Amino acid sequence: MTEGLRASIVIPAYNEGDDIVPGLDRIFEAVKLDAEVLVVVDATTDTTVPVVEAYAAAGRPNLKVLINDYGRGPAYAIRYGIDHATSETVVVTMADGCDDPRQIDDLVRLVERGVVVAAASRYMPGGQQVGGPRFKSFLSRMAGITLHVFTNAGTRDATNSFKAYNAEFVRQVGIDSKDGFEIGLELTAKARRLRLPVAEIPTIWLDRAFGESNFKLAKWIPKYLRWYRFAFGRKLTVEELRALTDAPTTP
């Protein structure tokens, strides 16, 4: 772990180009804790790479581009970023600028206080989702609220990718997800089955104003359902949990 570093902020990106700049601006304006920012792409030819390298060269030495070699797609990019983070608290946020980085410091502090998953919640009092597909929003809201009510999951927004994690917890339980953005739900469900603490703070999510979303609802619904169902059940040990899942070891 890097001396004095409080957080590693992982941003999976795919051909964002200049569209990533407003989000980076907001992160560096909002985050006051000592943190590194890791933008993870699948290839050196990704249009995000030269933009981020130029941004870092202009005076942001804590900003880095990582080339993911685990496999293509956001799940592998997030896994790669978490595995290569140098802090024991990892925050995952999206490159599209929809997340509000003003919550990052508070999410980090929650993890430092002992929760293993700290969620930025659109669906708790004080939170809000502005824009985005209505059906996707409905499914996400219902999943979060029902998990909160019936499993005491610790958050009403289990599907949101904008979360902070205890890195040791992630190393212990592993990450199974190979497609999409279901990692947030997966790790929340695993924390619930281990009966480890999860907490939330409100956030306001704004639909992206530029570029194109890479979220593929029809393809990823079955993957979300797997982790939704997994959250229900008796308390497990880490060994039992790993036996029920197929999380790979770090390549």
Short mmCIF file of C-alpha atoms in Angstrom, two decimals:
data_model
loop_
_atom_site.label_atom_id
_atom_site.label_comp_id
_atom_site.label_asym_id
_atom_site.label_seq_id
_atom_site.Cartn_x
_atom_site.Cartn_y
_atom_site.Cartn_z
CA MET A 1 0.00 0.00 0.00
CA THR A 2 1.38 3.43 -0.90
CA GLU A 3 2.28 5.49 2.19
CA GLY A 4 -0.45 8.00 3.02
CA LEU A 5 -2.74 6.98 0.17
CA ARG A 6 -6.34 6.78 1.38
CA ALA A 7 -8.11 5.60 -1.78
CA SER A 8 -7.74 4.16 -5.25
CA ILE A 9 -10.41 5.41 -7.65
CA VAL A 10 -11.01 2.91 -10.47
CA ILE A 11 -12.68 4.12 -13.67
CA PRO A 12 -13.39 1.55 -16.43
CA ALA A 13 -13.45 3.30 -19.79
CA TYR A 14 -14.10 2.40 -23.41
CA ASN A 15 -13.33 4.88 -26.22
CA GLU A 16 -14.40 7.89 -24.16
CA GLY A 17 -11.91 10.23 -25.84
CA ASP A 18 -12.38 13.83 -24.72
CA ASP A 19 -15.72 12.93 -23.10
CA ILE A 20 -13.83 11.69 -20.03
CA VAL A 21 -12.38 15.13 -19.25
CA PRO A 22 -15.42 16.70 -17.48
CA GLY A 23 -15.67 13.69 -15.18
CA LEU A 24 -11.95 13.86 -14.34
CA ASP A 25 -12.29 17.59 -13.69
CA ARG A 26 -15.06 16.96 -11.19
CA ILE A 27 -13.15 14.16 -9.45
CA PHE A 28 -10.03 16.26 -8.93
CA GLU A 29 -12.12 19.20 -7.79
CA ALA A 30 -14.22 17.17 -5.32
CA VAL A 31 -11.85 14.59 -3.80
CA LYS A 32 -9.82 16.02 -0.92
CA LEU A 33 -8.36 12.77 0.44
CA ASP A 34 -5.03 11.52 -0.92
CA ALA A 35 -6.02 9.20 -3.76
CA GLU A 36 -4.81 7.71 -6.99
CA VAL A 37 -7.07 7.67 -10.04
CA LEU A 38 -6.80 4.59 -12.27
CA VAL A 39 -8.47 4.71 -15.69
CA VAL A 40 -8.66 1.16 -17.03
CA VAL A 41 -9.05 0.40 -20.74
CA ASP A 42 -8.89 -2.79 -22.78
CA ALA A 43 -6.30 -1.75 -25.37
CA THR A 44 -3.56 0.80 -26.02
CA THR A 45 -5.54 1.94 -29.07
CA ASP A 46 -8.53 3.04 -26.95
CA THR A 47 -9.28 6.72 -27.62
CA THR A 48 -9.33 7.38 -23.87
CA VAL A 49 -5.59 6.72 -23.53
CA PRO A 50 -4.01 9.82 -25.13
CA VAL A 51 -6.55 12.11 -23.46
CA VAL A 52 -5.84 10.74 -19.98
CA GLU A 53 -2.08 10.70 -20.57
CA ALA A 54 -2.18 14.36 -21.60
CA TYR A 55 -4.35 15.19 -18.57
CA ALA A 56 -1.87 13.47 -16.25
CA ALA A 57 1.11 15.16 -17.88
CA ALA A 58 -0.47 18.54 -17.19
CA GLY A 59 0.09 18.13 -13.48
CA ARG A 60 -1.80 15.07 -12.21
CA PRO A 61 0.89 12.49 -11.36
CA ASN A 62 -1.66 10.46 -9.35
CA LEU A 63 -3.66 9.80 -12.54
CA LYS A 64 -2.70 6.64 -14.45
CA VAL A 65 -3.92 4.62 -17.41
CA LEU A 66 -3.95 0.84 -16.94
CA ILE A 67 -4.26 -1.59 -19.86
CA ASN A 68 -6.48 -4.46 -18.79
CA ASP A 69 -5.29 -7.88 -19.97
CA TYR A 70 -7.83 -10.00 -18.05
CA GLY A 71 -10.43 -9.88 -20.83
CA ARG A 72 -12.56 -7.33 -22.65
CA GLY A 73 -15.44 -5.46 -21.06
CA PRO A 74 -16.21 -3.39 -17.95
CA ALA A 75 -16.28 -6.28 -15.47
CA TYR A 76 -12.74 -7.34 -16.34
CA ALA A 77 -11.61 -3.70 -16.36
CA ILE A 78 -13.01 -3.18 -12.85
CA ARG A 79 -11.40 -6.42 -11.64
CA TYR A 80 -8.08 -5.37 -13.13
CA GLY A 81 -8.26 -1.95 -11.52
CA ILE A 82 -9.08 -3.37 -8.08
CA ASP A 83 -6.27 -5.91 -8.34
CA HIS A 84 -3.75 -3.19 -9.26
CA ALA A 85 -4.90 -0.59 -6.75
CA THR A 86 -2.31 0.44 -4.17
CA SER A 87 -4.75 1.54 -1.47
CA GLU A 88 -6.78 -0.69 0.85
CA THR A 89 -9.94 1.27 -0.05
CA VAL A 90 -11.08 1.13 -3.66
CA VAL A 91 -13.80 3.31 -5.17
CA VAL A 92 -15.40 2.30 -8.48
CA THR A 93 -17.00 5.08 -10.51
CA MET A 94 -17.98 5.35 -14.16
CA ALA A 95 -16.27 7.32 -16.94
CA ASP A 96 -19.54 8.82 -18.20
CA GLY A 97 -19.75 11.51 -15.52
CA CYS A 98 -23.13 10.31 -14.19
CA ASP A 99 -21.81 9.74 -10.66
CA ASP A 100 -21.30 12.64 -8.24
CA PRO A 101 -17.67 12.52 -7.00
CA ARG A 102 -18.52 14.69 -4.01
CA GLN A 103 -19.53 11.44 -2.27
CA ILE A 104 -16.14 9.76 -2.76
CA ASP A 105 -14.49 11.09 0.41
CA ASP A 106 -17.45 10.04 2.55
CA LEU A 107 -17.59 6.59 0.95
CA VAL A 108 -13.90 6.10 1.72
CA ARG A 109 -14.40 7.16 5.33
CA LEU A 110 -17.21 4.61 5.73
CA VAL A 111 -14.88 1.82 4.61
CA GLU A 112 -12.17 3.10 6.94
CA ARG A 113 -14.72 2.90 9.79
CA GLY A 114 -15.28 -0.81 9.09
CA VAL A 115 -17.86 -1.45 6.38
CA VAL A 116 -16.74 -3.69 3.53
CA VAL A 117 -19.06 -2.10 0.95
CA ALA A 118 -20.07 1.58 1.00
CA ALA A 119 -22.75 2.40 -1.56
CA ALA A 120 -23.72 5.70 -3.12
CA SER A 121 -27.51 5.31 -3.12
CA ARG A 122 -29.98 6.84 -5.54
CA TYR A 123 -32.94 5.30 -3.76
CA MET A 124 -32.52 6.28 -0.11
CA PRO A 125 -33.89 9.57 1.28
CA GLY A 126 -31.83 12.40 -0.18
CA GLY A 127 -30.85 10.39 -3.25
CA GLN A 128 -32.19 10.80 -6.76
CA GLN A 129 -31.86 9.51 -10.30
CA VAL A 130 -32.29 12.10 -13.03
CA GLY A 131 -32.83 10.76 -16.55
CA GLY A 132 -31.92 7.39 -17.98
CA PRO A 133 -34.17 4.64 -19.36
CA ARG A 134 -37.31 4.34 -17.22
CA PHE A 135 -37.53 0.53 -17.38
CA LYS A 136 -33.90 0.13 -16.36
CA SER A 137 -34.47 2.56 -13.48
CA PHE A 138 -37.60 0.67 -12.36
CA LEU A 139 -35.82 -2.70 -12.30
CA SER A 140 -32.83 -1.27 -10.46
CA ARG A 141 -35.00 0.48 -7.87
CA MET A 142 -37.14 -2.62 -7.24
CA ALA A 143 -34.10 -4.86 -6.91
CA GLY A 144 -32.47 -2.51 -4.42
CA ILE A 145 -35.55 -1.90 -2.31
CA THR A 146 -36.60 -5.56 -2.12
CA LEU A 147 -33.09 -6.65 -1.15
CA HIS A 148 -33.06 -3.97 1.52
CA VAL A 149 -36.44 -5.05 2.91
CA PHE A 150 -36.11 -8.83 2.68
CA THR A 151 -32.39 -9.43 3.25
CA ASN A 152 -31.28 -6.32 5.17
CA ALA A 153 -28.61 -5.83 2.51
CA GLY A 154 -27.40 -2.54 3.99
CA THR A 155 -28.23 -0.45 0.92
CA ARG A 156 -31.30 0.35 -1.16
CA ASP A 157 -29.13 0.65 -4.27
CA ALA A 158 -27.34 -2.68 -4.57
CA THR A 159 -27.09 -2.41 -8.37
CA ASN A 160 -25.28 0.92 -8.47
CA SER A 161 -21.68 0.56 -9.61
CA PHE A 162 -20.65 3.66 -7.65
CA LYS A 163 -19.32 2.04 -4.48
CA ALA A 164 -16.27 1.87 -2.25
CA TYR A 165 -14.83 -1.45 -1.13
CA ASN A 166 -12.44 -2.82 1.42
CA ALA A 167 -9.79 -4.31 -0.85
CA GLU A 168 -9.03 -7.21 1.52
CA PHE A 169 -12.71 -8.20 1.46
CA VAL A 170 -12.65 -8.25 -2.34
CA ARG A 171 -9.50 -10.36 -2.35
CA GLN A 172 -11.11 -12.84 0.05
CA VAL A 173 -14.40 -13.31 -1.81
CA GLY A 174 -13.12 -12.84 -5.35
CA ILE A 175 -15.05 -11.46 -8.32
CA ASP A 176 -17.03 -13.82 -10.54
CA SER A 177 -18.61 -11.28 -12.91
CA LYS A 178 -17.34 -11.41 -16.45
CA ASP A 179 -19.83 -9.17 -18.24
CA GLY A 180 -21.46 -5.86 -17.56
CA PHE A 181 -21.63 -3.80 -14.44
CA GLU A 182 -23.04 -6.38 -12.02
CA ILE A 183 -19.94 -6.34 -9.81
CA GLY A 184 -21.59 -3.84 -7.46
CA LEU A 185 -24.51 -6.21 -6.90
CA GLU A 186 -22.24 -9.26 -6.68
CA LEU A 187 -20.06 -7.83 -3.92
CA THR A 188 -23.07 -6.51 -2.01
CA ALA A 189 -24.68 -9.97 -2.16
CA LYS A 190 -21.46 -11.65 -1.01
CA ALA A 191 -21.12 -9.23 1.90
CA ARG A 192 -24.70 -10.04 2.87
CA ARG A 193 -24.11 -13.81 2.81
CA LEU A 194 -21.03 -13.33 5.02
CA ARG A 195 -23.05 -10.96 7.26
CA LEU A 196 -20.41 -8.28 6.86
CA PRO A 197 -21.38 -4.60 7.23
CA VAL A 198 -22.65 -2.61 4.24
CA ALA A 199 -23.68 1.05 4.46
CA GLU A 200 -24.98 3.76 2.13
CA ILE A 201 -25.06 7.51 1.67
CA PRO A 202 -27.34 9.42 -0.73
CA THR A 203 -26.22 10.48 -4.17
CA ILE A 204 -27.79 12.20 -7.18
CA TRP A 205 -27.16 10.35 -10.44
CA LEU A 206 -27.46 12.37 -13.66
CA ASP A 207 -27.80 10.66 -17.04
CA ARG A 208 -24.83 11.35 -19.28
CA ALA A 209 -25.19 14.46 -21.41
CA PHE A 210 -22.78 13.34 -24.14
CA GLY A 211 -21.42 10.15 -25.68
CA GLU A 212 -23.19 6.80 -25.71
CA SER A 213 -23.88 4.40 -22.86
CA ASN A 214 -22.34 0.92 -23.10
CA PHE A 215 -24.98 -0.62 -20.81
CA LYS A 216 -26.77 -3.56 -22.50
CA LEU A 217 -29.87 -4.22 -20.39
CA ALA A 218 -31.27 -7.32 -22.13
CA LYS A 219 -27.90 -9.08 -22.14
CA TRP A 220 -27.10 -8.42 -18.50
CA ILE A 221 -30.46 -8.93 -16.72
CA PRO A 222 -29.82 -12.70 -16.22
CA LYS A 223 -26.45 -11.90 -14.66
CA TYR A 224 -28.04 -9.43 -12.25
CA LEU A 225 -30.69 -12.02 -11.35
CA ARG A 226 -27.99 -14.50 -10.36
CA TRP A 227 -26.60 -12.17 -7.71
CA TYR A 228 -30.03 -10.96 -6.63
CA ARG A 229 -31.00 -14.56 -5.80
CA PHE A 230 -27.61 -15.22 -4.19
CA ALA A 231 -28.21 -12.48 -1.60
CA PHE A 232 -30.98 -14.60 -0.05
CA GLY A 233 -29.80 -17.39 2.18
CA ARG A 234 -28.06 -18.43 5.37
CA LYS A 235 -24.82 -17.02 6.65
CA LEU A 236 -21.74 -18.49 4.93
CA THR A 237 -18.07 -18.68 5.73
CA VAL A 238 -15.60 -17.39 3.16
CA GLU A 239 -14.70 -20.97 2.27
CA GLU A 240 -18.36 -21.91 1.77
CA LEU A 241 -18.96 -18.81 -0.31
CA ARG A 242 -15.99 -19.51 -2.56
CA ALA A 243 -17.18 -23.09 -3.02
CA LEU A 244 -20.60 -21.85 -4.20
CA THR A 245 -19.14 -19.39 -6.67
CA ASP A 246 -16.47 -19.60 -9.30
CA ALA A 247 -14.43 -16.48 -8.69
CA PRO A 248 -11.07 -16.88 -10.42
CA THR A 249 -7.78 -16.13 -8.79
CA THR A 250 -5.88 -13.11 -10.03
CA PRO A 251 -4.30 -13.94 -13.42
#
